[in-house]
Short mmCIF file of C-alpha atoms in Angstrom, two decimals:
data_model
loop_
_atom_site.label_atom_id
_atom_site.label_comp_id
_atom_site.label_asym_id
_atom_site.label_seq_id
_atom_site.Cartn_x
_atom_site.Cartn_y
_atom_site.Cartn_z
CA MET A 1 63.49 88.08 123.74
CA PRO A 2 61.90 89.89 120.80
CA GLY A 3 63.91 89.21 117.66
CA GLY A 4 66.69 87.36 119.54
CA GLY A 5 69.85 89.27 120.47
CA ALA A 6 71.30 89.70 123.90
CA ALA A 7 69.26 91.04 126.82
CA VAL A 8 71.15 93.55 128.91
CA LEU A 9 70.48 94.59 132.47
CA VAL A 10 72.34 97.54 133.97
CA ASP A 11 71.45 97.83 137.64
CA ARG A 12 72.63 100.76 139.81
CA LEU A 13 75.97 100.71 138.02
CA SER A 14 78.67 103.01 139.38
CA PHE A 15 82.21 103.58 138.25
CA PHE A 16 85.01 105.93 139.22
CA TYR A 17 88.54 106.57 137.99
CA ALA A 18 91.50 107.36 140.18
CA LEU A 19 93.11 110.52 138.80
CA ASN A 20 96.19 111.99 140.57
CA GLY A 21 95.02 110.41 143.79
CA ASN A 22 91.49 111.82 143.43
CA ARG A 23 88.34 109.84 142.81
CA VAL A 24 86.58 110.97 139.63
CA GLU A 25 83.06 109.63 139.41
CA ALA A 26 82.24 108.58 135.84
CA LEU A 27 78.94 106.73 136.35
CA LYS A 28 76.51 106.99 139.24
CA GLU A 29 73.75 104.43 139.84
CA VAL A 30 72.95 103.96 136.16
CA SER A 31 70.00 101.62 135.63
CA PHE A 32 68.24 100.53 132.45
CA SER A 33 67.35 97.33 130.70
CA ILE A 34 67.29 96.10 127.12
CA GLU A 35 65.04 93.20 126.22
CA GLY A 36 67.09 92.09 123.25
CA GLY A 37 67.00 92.58 119.50
CA GLY A 38 67.11 95.96 117.78
CA ILE A 39 69.05 99.14 118.29
CA TYR A 40 69.16 101.01 121.57
CA ALA A 41 70.75 104.44 121.84
CA LEU A 42 72.60 106.01 124.73
CA ILE A 43 72.87 109.75 124.34
CA GLY A 44 74.56 112.33 126.48
CA PRO A 45 77.05 115.19 126.35
CA SER A 46 80.79 114.67 126.54
CA GLY A 47 81.91 113.43 129.93
CA CYS A 48 78.75 111.51 130.75
CA GLY A 49 80.66 108.22 130.93
CA LYS A 50 79.11 106.75 127.77
CA SER A 51 82.35 105.10 126.64
CA THR A 52 83.06 103.84 130.17
CA LEU A 53 79.65 102.19 130.19
CA LEU A 54 80.43 100.40 126.92
CA TYR A 55 83.81 99.24 128.23
CA ILE A 56 82.07 97.79 131.28
CA LEU A 57 79.51 96.03 129.09
CA ALA A 58 82.36 94.67 126.94
CA GLY A 59 83.99 93.33 130.12
CA LEU A 60 87.03 95.57 129.67
CA LEU A 61 86.41 97.42 132.94
CA PRO A 62 84.90 95.96 136.11
CA PRO A 63 81.93 97.79 137.72
CA ARG A 64 82.79 99.57 141.00
CA GLY A 65 79.23 99.34 142.20
CA GLY A 66 75.97 97.75 141.08
CA ARG A 67 75.91 95.06 138.42
CA VAL A 68 75.70 94.40 134.72
CA LEU A 69 74.20 91.25 133.27
CA ILE A 70 74.17 90.13 129.64
CA ASN A 71 71.72 87.29 129.14
CA GLY A 72 71.83 86.87 132.92
CA GLU A 73 75.63 86.60 133.11
CA ARG A 74 78.40 88.97 134.09
CA PRO A 75 80.34 90.23 131.05
CA LEU A 76 83.89 88.94 130.70
CA PRO A 77 86.58 90.33 128.38
CA GLY A 78 86.34 88.60 125.05
CA ARG A 79 82.81 87.31 125.68
CA ARG A 80 82.43 85.51 122.41
CA ALA A 81 79.06 86.99 121.55
CA THR A 82 79.90 90.64 122.34
CA SER A 83 81.52 92.92 119.79
CA LEU A 84 82.79 96.42 120.40
CA ILE A 85 83.34 99.12 117.79
CA LEU A 86 85.33 102.05 119.09
CA GLN A 87 85.10 105.72 118.15
CA GLU A 88 88.07 105.63 115.77
CA TYR A 89 87.01 102.19 114.52
CA GLY A 90 89.97 100.38 116.18
CA LEU A 91 91.17 99.04 112.83
CA LEU A 92 94.79 97.95 112.69
CA PRO A 93 96.63 100.05 110.07
CA TRP A 94 99.09 97.23 109.30
CA LYS A 95 96.40 94.74 108.37
CA THR A 96 94.51 94.69 105.10
CA VAL A 97 90.73 94.88 105.05
CA TRP A 98 90.62 91.08 104.89
CA ASP A 99 93.03 90.60 107.79
CA ASN A 100 91.17 93.16 109.90
CA VAL A 101 87.82 91.54 109.24
CA VAL A 102 88.91 87.99 110.07
CA LEU A 103 91.03 89.08 113.08
CA GLY A 104 88.43 88.01 115.65
CA LEU A 105 88.16 84.60 113.98
CA VAL A 106 91.95 84.18 113.87
CA ILE A 107 92.22 85.13 117.55
CA ARG A 108 89.54 82.55 118.34
CA ARG A 109 91.66 79.93 116.53
CA LEU A 110 88.92 78.92 114.09
CA PRO A 111 89.90 76.44 111.35
CA ALA A 112 91.29 78.13 108.21
CA GLY A 113 88.39 76.96 106.03
CA GLU A 114 85.82 78.42 108.38
CA ILE A 115 87.72 81.72 108.59
CA ARG A 116 87.77 81.91 104.79
CA ARG A 117 84.08 81.11 104.48
CA LYS A 118 82.91 83.54 107.18
CA GLY A 119 85.27 86.31 106.06
CA GLU A 120 84.12 86.04 102.46
CA LYS A 121 80.46 86.03 103.45
CA VAL A 122 80.63 89.12 105.64
CA LEU A 123 82.83 91.07 103.20
CA LYS A 124 80.43 90.39 100.35
CA GLU A 125 77.41 91.29 102.48
CA MET A 126 79.01 94.58 103.45
CA GLY A 127 80.08 95.37 99.88
CA LEU A 128 83.77 95.27 100.81
CA TRP A 129 84.94 92.27 98.79
CA GLU A 130 86.63 94.40 96.13
CA LEU A 131 88.51 96.34 98.80
CA ARG A 132 89.79 93.30 100.71
CA ARG A 133 93.46 93.81 99.78
CA ARG A 134 93.56 97.48 100.72
CA TYR A 135 94.93 98.92 103.94
CA PRO A 136 92.76 101.16 106.17
CA ALA A 137 94.81 104.21 105.09
CA GLU A 138 93.61 103.60 101.53
CA LEU A 139 89.92 103.74 102.50
CA SER A 140 87.46 106.58 103.04
CA GLY A 141 85.96 107.18 106.51
CA GLY A 142 82.72 105.45 105.54
CA GLN A 143 84.54 102.43 104.12
CA ARG A 144 86.65 102.15 107.27
CA GLN A 145 83.55 102.17 109.39
CA ARG A 146 82.01 99.45 107.21
CA VAL A 147 85.17 97.38 107.75
CA ALA A 148 84.86 97.87 111.52
CA ILE A 149 81.23 96.73 111.39
CA ALA A 150 82.19 93.76 109.19
CA ARG A 151 84.91 92.77 111.65
CA SER A 152 82.36 92.80 114.45
CA LEU A 153 79.77 90.85 112.48
CA ALA A 154 82.30 88.20 111.40
CA THR A 155 82.34 86.85 114.95
CA GLU A 156 78.53 86.51 114.81
CA PRO A 157 77.78 88.44 117.99
CA ASP A 158 74.43 88.76 119.76
CA LEU A 159 75.46 92.12 121.25
CA LEU A 160 77.12 94.88 119.28
CA LEU A 161 78.44 97.84 121.26
CA MET A 162 79.17 100.94 119.19
CA ASP A 163 80.95 104.01 120.52
CA GLU A 164 80.05 107.06 118.43
CA PRO A 165 80.44 104.98 115.29
CA PHE A 166 79.45 107.62 112.77
CA SER A 167 80.68 110.78 114.49
CA SER A 168 83.47 111.65 112.07
CA LEU A 169 81.46 110.99 108.88
CA ASP A 170 79.62 113.43 106.66
CA ALA A 171 75.81 113.47 106.87
CA LEU A 172 75.11 111.39 103.74
CA THR A 173 77.69 108.71 104.51
CA ARG A 174 76.37 108.59 108.04
CA GLU A 175 72.79 108.05 106.87
CA ALA A 176 73.91 105.40 104.37
CA LEU A 177 75.69 103.51 107.15
CA GLN A 178 72.72 103.87 109.44
CA ASP A 179 70.73 102.11 106.70
CA VAL A 180 73.41 99.39 106.52
CA LEU A 181 73.05 98.87 110.26
CA GLN A 182 69.30 98.75 109.97
CA ASN A 183 69.57 96.05 107.25
CA ILE A 184 71.87 93.97 109.44
CA LEU A 185 69.31 94.15 112.20
CA GLN A 186 66.61 92.75 109.94
CA SER A 187 68.31 89.37 109.86
CA GLY A 188 67.57 89.25 113.63
CA GLY A 189 69.53 87.83 116.51
CA LEU A 190 71.42 91.02 117.28
CA THR A 191 71.13 93.72 119.92
CA VAL A 192 72.96 96.96 119.18
CA LEU A 193 73.77 99.44 121.91
CA LEU A 194 74.81 102.64 120.24
CA VAL A 195 76.50 105.45 122.11
CA THR A 196 76.18 108.82 120.43
CA HIS A 197 76.02 112.54 121.03
CA ASN A 198 74.08 113.04 117.81
CA ILE A 199 70.38 113.67 118.51
CA GLU A 200 69.12 112.76 115.00
CA GLU A 201 71.09 109.52 115.03
CA ALA A 202 69.68 108.47 118.40
CA ALA A 203 66.15 109.44 117.35
CA PHE A 204 66.28 107.58 114.03
CA LEU A 205 67.99 104.39 115.17
CA GLY A 206 67.13 103.85 118.85
CA ARG A 207 63.95 101.92 119.64
CA ARG A 208 64.71 103.13 123.15
CA VAL A 209 66.78 106.26 123.74
CA ILE A 210 68.46 106.60 127.13
CA VAL A 211 69.51 110.16 128.01
CA LEU A 212 72.45 110.49 130.40
CA THR A 213 73.49 113.45 132.55
CA PRO A 214 77.14 114.56 132.51
CA HIS A 215 79.70 114.39 135.38
CA PRO A 216 78.88 111.77 136.62
CA GLY A 217 76.73 109.93 134.11
CA SER A 218 73.33 108.85 135.39
CA VAL A 219 70.06 108.15 133.61
CA TYR A 220 68.06 111.36 133.19
CA GLN A 221 65.19 110.10 131.04
CA ILE A 222 64.29 107.13 128.84
CA PHE A 223 62.30 107.61 125.61
CA GLU A 224 60.45 104.79 123.88
CA ASN A 225 60.66 105.08 120.10
CA PRO A 226 58.66 102.24 118.48
CA ARG A 227 58.88 103.70 114.95
CA ALA A 228 62.70 103.76 114.98
CA CYS A 229 64.31 102.69 111.70
CA SER A 230 60.97 102.47 109.89
CA PRO A 231 60.80 103.67 106.26
CA GLY A 232 60.15 107.39 105.92
CA TYR A 233 60.57 107.94 109.65
CA ARG A 234 63.55 110.26 109.16
CA LYS A 235 61.28 112.81 107.44
CA SER A 236 58.21 112.41 109.68
CA ALA A 237 56.81 114.96 112.17
CA GLU A 238 57.11 112.32 114.90
CA PHE A 239 60.86 112.08 114.29
CA PHE A 240 61.34 115.84 114.54
CA ARG A 241 59.19 115.94 117.70
CA LEU A 242 61.38 113.30 119.31
CA CYS A 243 64.50 115.22 118.27
CA THR A 244 63.13 118.32 120.02
CA GLU A 245 62.23 116.35 123.14
CA LEU A 246 65.70 114.79 123.21
CA ARG A 247 67.32 118.19 122.81
CA ASN A 248 65.27 119.57 125.71
CA ALA A 249 66.08 116.54 127.85
CA LEU A 250 69.79 116.95 127.13
CA GLU A 251 69.68 120.63 128.04
CA PHE A 252 67.82 119.94 131.29
CA ALA A 253 70.19 117.09 132.09
CA GLN A 254 73.10 119.48 131.65
CA ILE A 255 71.49 122.12 133.88
CA ARG A 256 70.68 119.53 136.55
CA ALA A 257 74.26 118.30 136.52
CA GLN A 258 75.58 121.88 136.83
CA ASP A 259 73.23 122.55 139.77
CA ALA A 260 74.28 119.32 141.46
CA ASN A 261 77.96 120.14 141.00
CA ALA A 262 77.43 123.70 142.28
CA GLY A 263 75.66 122.19 145.32
CA CYS A 264 78.63 119.92 145.91
CA GLY A 265 81.05 122.81 145.63
CA MET B 1 95.00 107.02 98.40
CA GLN B 2 98.08 105.14 97.30
CA GLN B 3 100.72 107.03 95.42
CA ALA B 4 102.25 105.53 92.30
CA LYS B 5 105.65 104.31 93.43
CA LYS B 6 108.04 102.57 91.10
CA PRO B 7 111.28 102.22 93.01
CA GLY B 8 112.75 99.82 90.47
CA THR B 9 112.57 101.84 87.26
CA ILE B 10 115.82 102.75 85.49
CA LYS B 11 114.99 106.46 85.63
CA ASN B 12 114.54 106.28 89.40
CA LEU B 13 117.71 104.21 89.77
CA ILE B 14 119.72 106.84 87.92
CA TYR B 15 118.05 109.74 89.67
CA TYR B 16 118.03 108.47 93.24
CA LYS B 17 121.01 106.13 93.39
CA LEU B 18 123.56 107.21 90.80
CA THR B 19 123.26 111.01 90.91
CA PRO B 20 124.10 111.37 94.63
CA VAL B 21 127.15 109.10 94.23
CA LEU B 22 128.37 111.06 91.20
CA THR B 23 127.82 114.35 93.07
CA LEU B 24 129.90 113.04 95.97
CA PHE B 25 132.70 112.00 93.63
CA ALA B 26 132.55 115.37 91.85
CA VAL B 27 132.93 117.29 95.14
CA TRP B 28 135.74 114.94 96.17
CA TYR B 29 137.47 115.46 92.78
CA LEU B 30 137.23 119.25 93.06
CA LEU B 31 138.61 119.22 96.59
CA ALA B 32 141.46 116.85 95.67
CA THR B 33 142.39 118.91 92.62
CA GLY B 34 142.23 122.17 94.59
CA LEU B 35 144.26 120.80 97.49
CA ASN B 36 146.77 118.94 95.30
CA ASN B 37 148.13 116.96 98.25
CA PRO B 38 148.84 113.19 98.42
CA ALA B 39 146.79 113.02 101.67
CA LEU B 40 143.65 113.55 99.57
CA PRO B 41 144.01 111.54 96.35
CA PRO B 42 141.45 112.04 93.56
CA PRO B 43 138.49 109.62 93.54
CA GLY B 44 139.50 107.93 90.27
CA LYS B 45 142.83 106.77 91.69
CA ALA B 46 141.24 105.76 94.99
CA LEU B 47 138.61 103.70 93.16
CA LEU B 48 141.26 102.04 91.04
CA THR B 49 143.23 101.11 94.16
CA PHE B 50 139.98 99.88 95.75
CA PHE B 51 139.36 97.44 92.87
CA GLU B 52 143.02 96.37 92.86
CA GLN B 53 143.04 95.80 96.61
CA ILE B 54 139.79 93.81 96.77
CA PRO B 55 141.35 90.53 95.57
CA ALA B 56 144.67 91.31 97.26
CA ASP B 57 143.61 91.80 100.87
CA LEU B 58 140.84 94.37 101.17
CA GLY B 59 138.12 91.84 100.27
CA ARG B 60 139.08 89.62 103.21
CA HIS B 61 139.06 92.56 105.65
CA PHE B 62 135.72 93.68 104.23
CA LEU B 63 134.17 90.26 104.83
CA ILE B 64 135.56 90.04 108.37
CA SER B 65 134.17 93.49 109.24
CA SER B 66 130.81 92.71 107.60
CA TRP B 67 130.53 89.55 109.69
CA ARG B 68 131.30 91.48 112.90
CA VAL B 69 128.76 94.20 112.16
CA LEU B 70 126.03 91.79 111.06
CA ALA B 71 126.56 89.51 114.07
CA SER B 72 126.37 92.51 116.41
CA ILE B 73 123.21 93.84 114.76
CA PHE B 74 121.51 90.43 114.97
CA ILE B 75 122.42 89.92 118.62
CA SER B 76 121.28 93.47 119.48
CA LEU B 77 118.04 92.90 117.60
CA PHE B 78 117.22 89.57 119.25
CA ALA B 79 118.07 90.89 122.71
CA GLY B 80 116.86 94.49 122.41
CA VAL B 81 113.49 94.04 120.70
CA PRO B 82 111.90 91.49 123.08
CA LEU B 83 113.24 93.37 126.10
CA GLY B 84 112.01 96.70 124.68
CA LEU B 85 108.56 95.25 123.98
CA TRP B 86 108.38 93.83 127.49
CA LEU B 87 109.47 97.05 129.21
CA GLY B 88 107.22 99.16 126.98
CA THR B 89 104.14 97.17 127.95
CA GLU B 90 104.88 96.27 131.58
CA GLU B 91 105.00 99.60 133.36
CA ARG B 92 106.11 98.33 136.77
CA PHE B 93 109.18 96.58 135.31
CA ASP B 94 109.94 99.64 133.22
CA ARG B 95 109.84 101.80 136.35
CA PHE B 96 112.52 99.55 137.83
CA PHE B 97 114.72 99.25 134.75
CA ALA B 98 114.39 102.79 133.34
CA PRO B 99 116.89 104.40 135.78
CA LEU B 100 119.28 101.55 135.08
CA ILE B 101 119.02 102.17 131.34
CA TYR B 102 119.35 105.93 131.66
CA LEU B 103 122.44 105.51 133.86
CA THR B 104 124.20 103.19 131.43
CA TYR B 105 122.89 104.45 128.06
CA PRO B 106 124.97 107.68 127.91
CA ILE B 107 128.27 106.00 128.82
CA PRO B 108 130.47 105.87 125.70
CA LYS B 109 130.77 102.08 125.60
CA ILE B 110 134.09 102.18 123.75
CA VAL B 111 135.80 103.07 127.04
CA PHE B 112 135.15 99.46 128.02
CA LEU B 113 137.31 98.15 125.17
CA PRO B 114 140.31 97.33 127.41
CA VAL B 115 138.10 95.48 129.93
CA VAL B 116 136.27 93.66 127.14
CA MET B 117 139.57 92.66 125.54
CA ILE B 118 140.87 91.28 128.84
CA LEU B 119 137.67 89.31 129.37
CA LEU B 120 136.93 88.13 125.82
CA GLY B 121 140.35 88.19 124.14
CA LEU B 122 141.54 90.01 121.05
CA GLY B 123 139.46 88.09 118.49
CA ASP B 124 135.92 88.45 117.19
CA PRO B 125 134.01 88.07 120.50
CA SER B 126 135.40 91.25 122.07
CA LYS B 127 134.69 93.34 118.95
CA ILE B 128 131.20 91.92 118.43
CA PHE B 129 130.43 92.41 122.12
CA LEU B 130 131.48 96.06 122.06
CA ILE B 131 129.42 96.88 118.95
CA THR B 132 126.46 94.95 120.37
CA LEU B 133 126.68 96.92 123.61
CA VAL B 134 126.23 100.19 121.68
CA VAL B 135 123.57 99.09 119.18
CA PHE B 136 121.59 97.11 121.77
CA PHE B 137 120.78 100.24 123.79
CA GLN B 138 119.62 102.15 120.71
CA ILE B 139 117.27 99.32 119.72
CA LEU B 140 116.10 98.75 123.29
CA VAL B 141 115.19 102.38 124.00
CA THR B 142 113.51 102.93 120.61
CA THR B 143 111.47 99.72 120.84
CA ARG B 144 110.43 100.42 124.42
CA ASP B 145 109.29 103.97 123.59
CA ALA B 146 107.40 102.75 120.52
CA ALA B 147 105.68 99.99 122.52
CA ARG B 148 104.72 102.53 125.19
CA SER B 149 102.96 104.74 122.67
CA VAL B 150 100.77 102.04 121.11
CA SER B 151 97.19 103.33 121.13
CA GLN B 152 95.19 101.95 124.04
CA ALA B 153 92.04 102.00 121.89
CA MET B 154 93.68 99.65 119.43
CA ILE B 155 94.63 97.23 122.21
CA LEU B 156 91.12 97.41 123.70
CA SER B 157 89.46 96.74 120.37
CA VAL B 158 91.56 93.58 119.99
CA VAL B 159 90.99 92.52 123.62
CA SER B 160 87.27 92.87 122.98
CA LEU B 161 87.67 90.31 120.18
CA GLY B 162 88.99 87.86 122.76
CA ALA B 163 92.73 88.48 122.36
CA LYS B 164 95.07 87.13 125.02
CA LYS B 165 98.45 88.68 125.85
CA LEU B 166 100.32 86.85 123.11
CA ASP B 167 97.68 87.83 120.52
CA ILE B 168 98.10 91.48 121.54
CA TYR B 169 101.88 91.25 121.06
CA ARG B 170 101.47 89.47 117.74
CA HIS B 171 98.67 91.50 116.17
CA VAL B 172 99.11 94.94 117.74
CA ILE B 173 102.34 95.72 119.55
CA TRP B 174 104.87 93.97 117.31
CA PRO B 175 103.58 95.43 114.01
CA ALA B 176 103.13 98.84 115.68
CA VAL B 177 106.79 99.01 116.74
CA LEU B 178 108.23 97.42 113.58
CA PRO B 179 108.77 100.71 111.66
CA ASP B 180 110.57 102.15 114.70
CA VAL B 181 112.73 99.03 114.98
CA PHE B 182 113.83 99.62 111.38
CA THR B 183 114.62 103.25 112.18
CA ALA B 184 116.67 102.10 115.19
CA LEU B 185 118.44 99.56 112.98
CA ARG B 186 119.32 102.22 110.44
CA ILE B 187 120.74 104.50 113.13
CA GLY B 188 122.34 101.51 114.84
CA SER B 189 124.12 100.25 111.73
CA GLY B 190 125.81 103.64 111.25
CA THR B 191 126.92 103.60 114.88
CA ALA B 192 127.99 99.96 114.54
CA ILE B 193 130.43 100.81 111.74
CA ALA B 194 131.85 103.72 113.70
CA VAL B 195 132.40 101.50 116.76
CA LEU B 196 133.74 98.74 114.51
CA PHE B 197 136.46 101.08 113.26
CA PHE B 198 137.47 101.91 116.80
CA ALA B 199 137.41 98.27 117.98
CA GLU B 200 139.44 97.08 114.99
CA SER B 201 142.04 99.78 115.23
CA PHE B 202 143.34 98.58 118.64
CA ALA B 203 145.43 95.42 119.05
CA SER B 204 143.92 94.00 115.90
CA SER B 205 145.28 92.29 112.81
CA ASP B 206 142.24 92.18 110.57
CA GLY B 207 139.09 94.07 109.62
CA LEU B 208 138.59 97.40 107.83
CA GLY B 209 139.60 99.40 110.92
CA TYR B 210 142.94 97.60 111.01
CA TYR B 211 143.35 97.99 107.22
CA LEU B 212 142.73 101.74 107.46
CA MET B 213 145.04 102.33 110.42
CA ASP B 214 147.73 100.19 108.85
CA ALA B 215 147.56 102.18 105.58
CA TRP B 216 147.54 105.41 107.54
CA SER B 217 150.68 104.46 109.51
CA ARG B 218 152.43 103.63 106.22
CA TYR B 219 151.30 106.92 104.64
CA ALA B 220 149.67 104.74 101.95
CA TYR B 221 146.91 107.27 101.28
CA LEU B 222 145.51 105.51 98.24
CA GLU B 223 145.02 102.31 100.23
CA MET B 224 143.59 104.33 103.09
CA PHE B 225 140.96 105.80 100.78
CA ALA B 226 140.30 102.37 99.30
CA GLY B 227 139.55 101.29 102.90
CA ILE B 228 137.28 104.31 103.40
CA ILE B 229 135.38 103.41 100.21
CA ALA B 230 135.04 99.82 101.50
CA MET B 231 133.69 101.07 104.82
CA SER B 232 131.13 103.38 103.25
CA LEU B 233 130.15 100.58 100.85
CA LEU B 234 129.51 98.36 103.88
CA GLY B 235 127.26 101.03 105.38
CA TYR B 236 125.50 101.63 102.08
CA LEU B 237 124.80 97.92 101.56
CA LEU B 238 123.39 97.68 105.09
CA TYR B 239 121.09 100.65 104.45
CA VAL B 240 119.90 99.23 101.12
CA CYS B 241 119.15 95.87 102.75
CA LEU B 242 117.33 97.54 105.64
CA ASP B 243 115.29 99.74 103.30
CA GLY B 244 114.30 96.68 101.25
CA LEU B 245 113.34 94.70 104.34
CA ASP B 246 111.45 97.69 105.72
CA ARG B 247 109.40 98.03 102.52
CA LYS B 248 108.68 94.29 102.53
CA ALA B 249 107.80 94.05 106.23
CA CYS B 250 105.83 97.31 106.56
CA PRO B 251 103.88 97.71 103.30
CA TRP B 252 101.30 99.92 105.03
CA LYS B 253 103.90 102.55 105.90
CA GLY B 254 103.63 105.83 104.04
CA LEU B 255 100.16 105.09 102.62
#
């Protein structure tokens, strides 16, 4: 396991929803693996089942076919070492920054002293200590996202699942938070699986970028990206080349899905 | 960002609390002067009678009515909120109970007063039961609808932290419905006083409803208006208490 963190195996994973009595396929035979440690990006257009995949990995939905293993075990809801950050951050508006951040620790019935110590540590590391008494409504989008990350890190996970975490932020805030994420990774022991529809984000952060087709989601192509997160990479020719390749892959994936659907029809 | 709110300042007290009351009295005064009829006495005289009657008998009736309304609100709250939370989160039970609620909710419960009086007597229990019957449904339906609309993403994010059912109720559903429970309580307390008047005006010998009807039958208009002032004061005090509790319990609201 390079750098620690959870190893993830997704093997011929399928999932469908029942909608008005019809079967809607969300994921079809999705397979990929993550060795552990670092950021991995899943990219695809809307409707490619990215969020569904994260829910399955978080143990919130059971696979309908195939299997998912995290460190060799099936994911269960509330797996202690998995943390999930949802698109709209999932912060509770009635809890202060402090209460949101220590929520996972409170739910896990940790002793009060330990909750205080861990909460304080993570808030200070994320630069949120001064904001601890504020409510989410009193924070900017970037600050809210930092709180969501802090809440996830407080439980000391080995797998962090992020669903479009920076989608509603402006470009500069997004890049600043991407740097925050990168710094967190440097302490080791954490695998991040990031779902995004933003090509630049996937190309900068993902040491492996998995491109999904839409309706149903299946793996179209996997890109290795060894220079991900390295200094100056965001402005390098290599980065822009990968962005172009990802864009092409996404377009082809879309066309292939349309052809397949037309064939079905 | 948070707005500067200073609900306790003297300026705000005068502007938001005193001005509306003075306006009401001014309109009342103009109407009474224009009408010049003993059935609508001027506010000054009515207020004077109110203060005279408080130690005489009105105070006792006020306390009896307050007790009946408060008891009903508490019973409705402790029965309606848990049931509403349960139905709002357990769809299959809600599917069973919803038709039952919709069938019974629109019935004007005051028509049951004779039956209730036969079963529970003429004292407090029958009156409290009748008010509870009305307020309970308002709290139940509001709480259930609020619990139904709690964001699934919020629940999932807490489940992913390892939350069990009770944690979800405690950290997500209960605080999410709390502002709606306060709204239901505010609506419910107005209804409670209206039902209280009805319940106390039949086969009763105490309470503000009795006091009002008694004054009415004696053509004692000043006492009648003293009773009306007492009743609106009861409602006002309930609203002030509820607003205070709401601000204390839901500090995130309106941010």
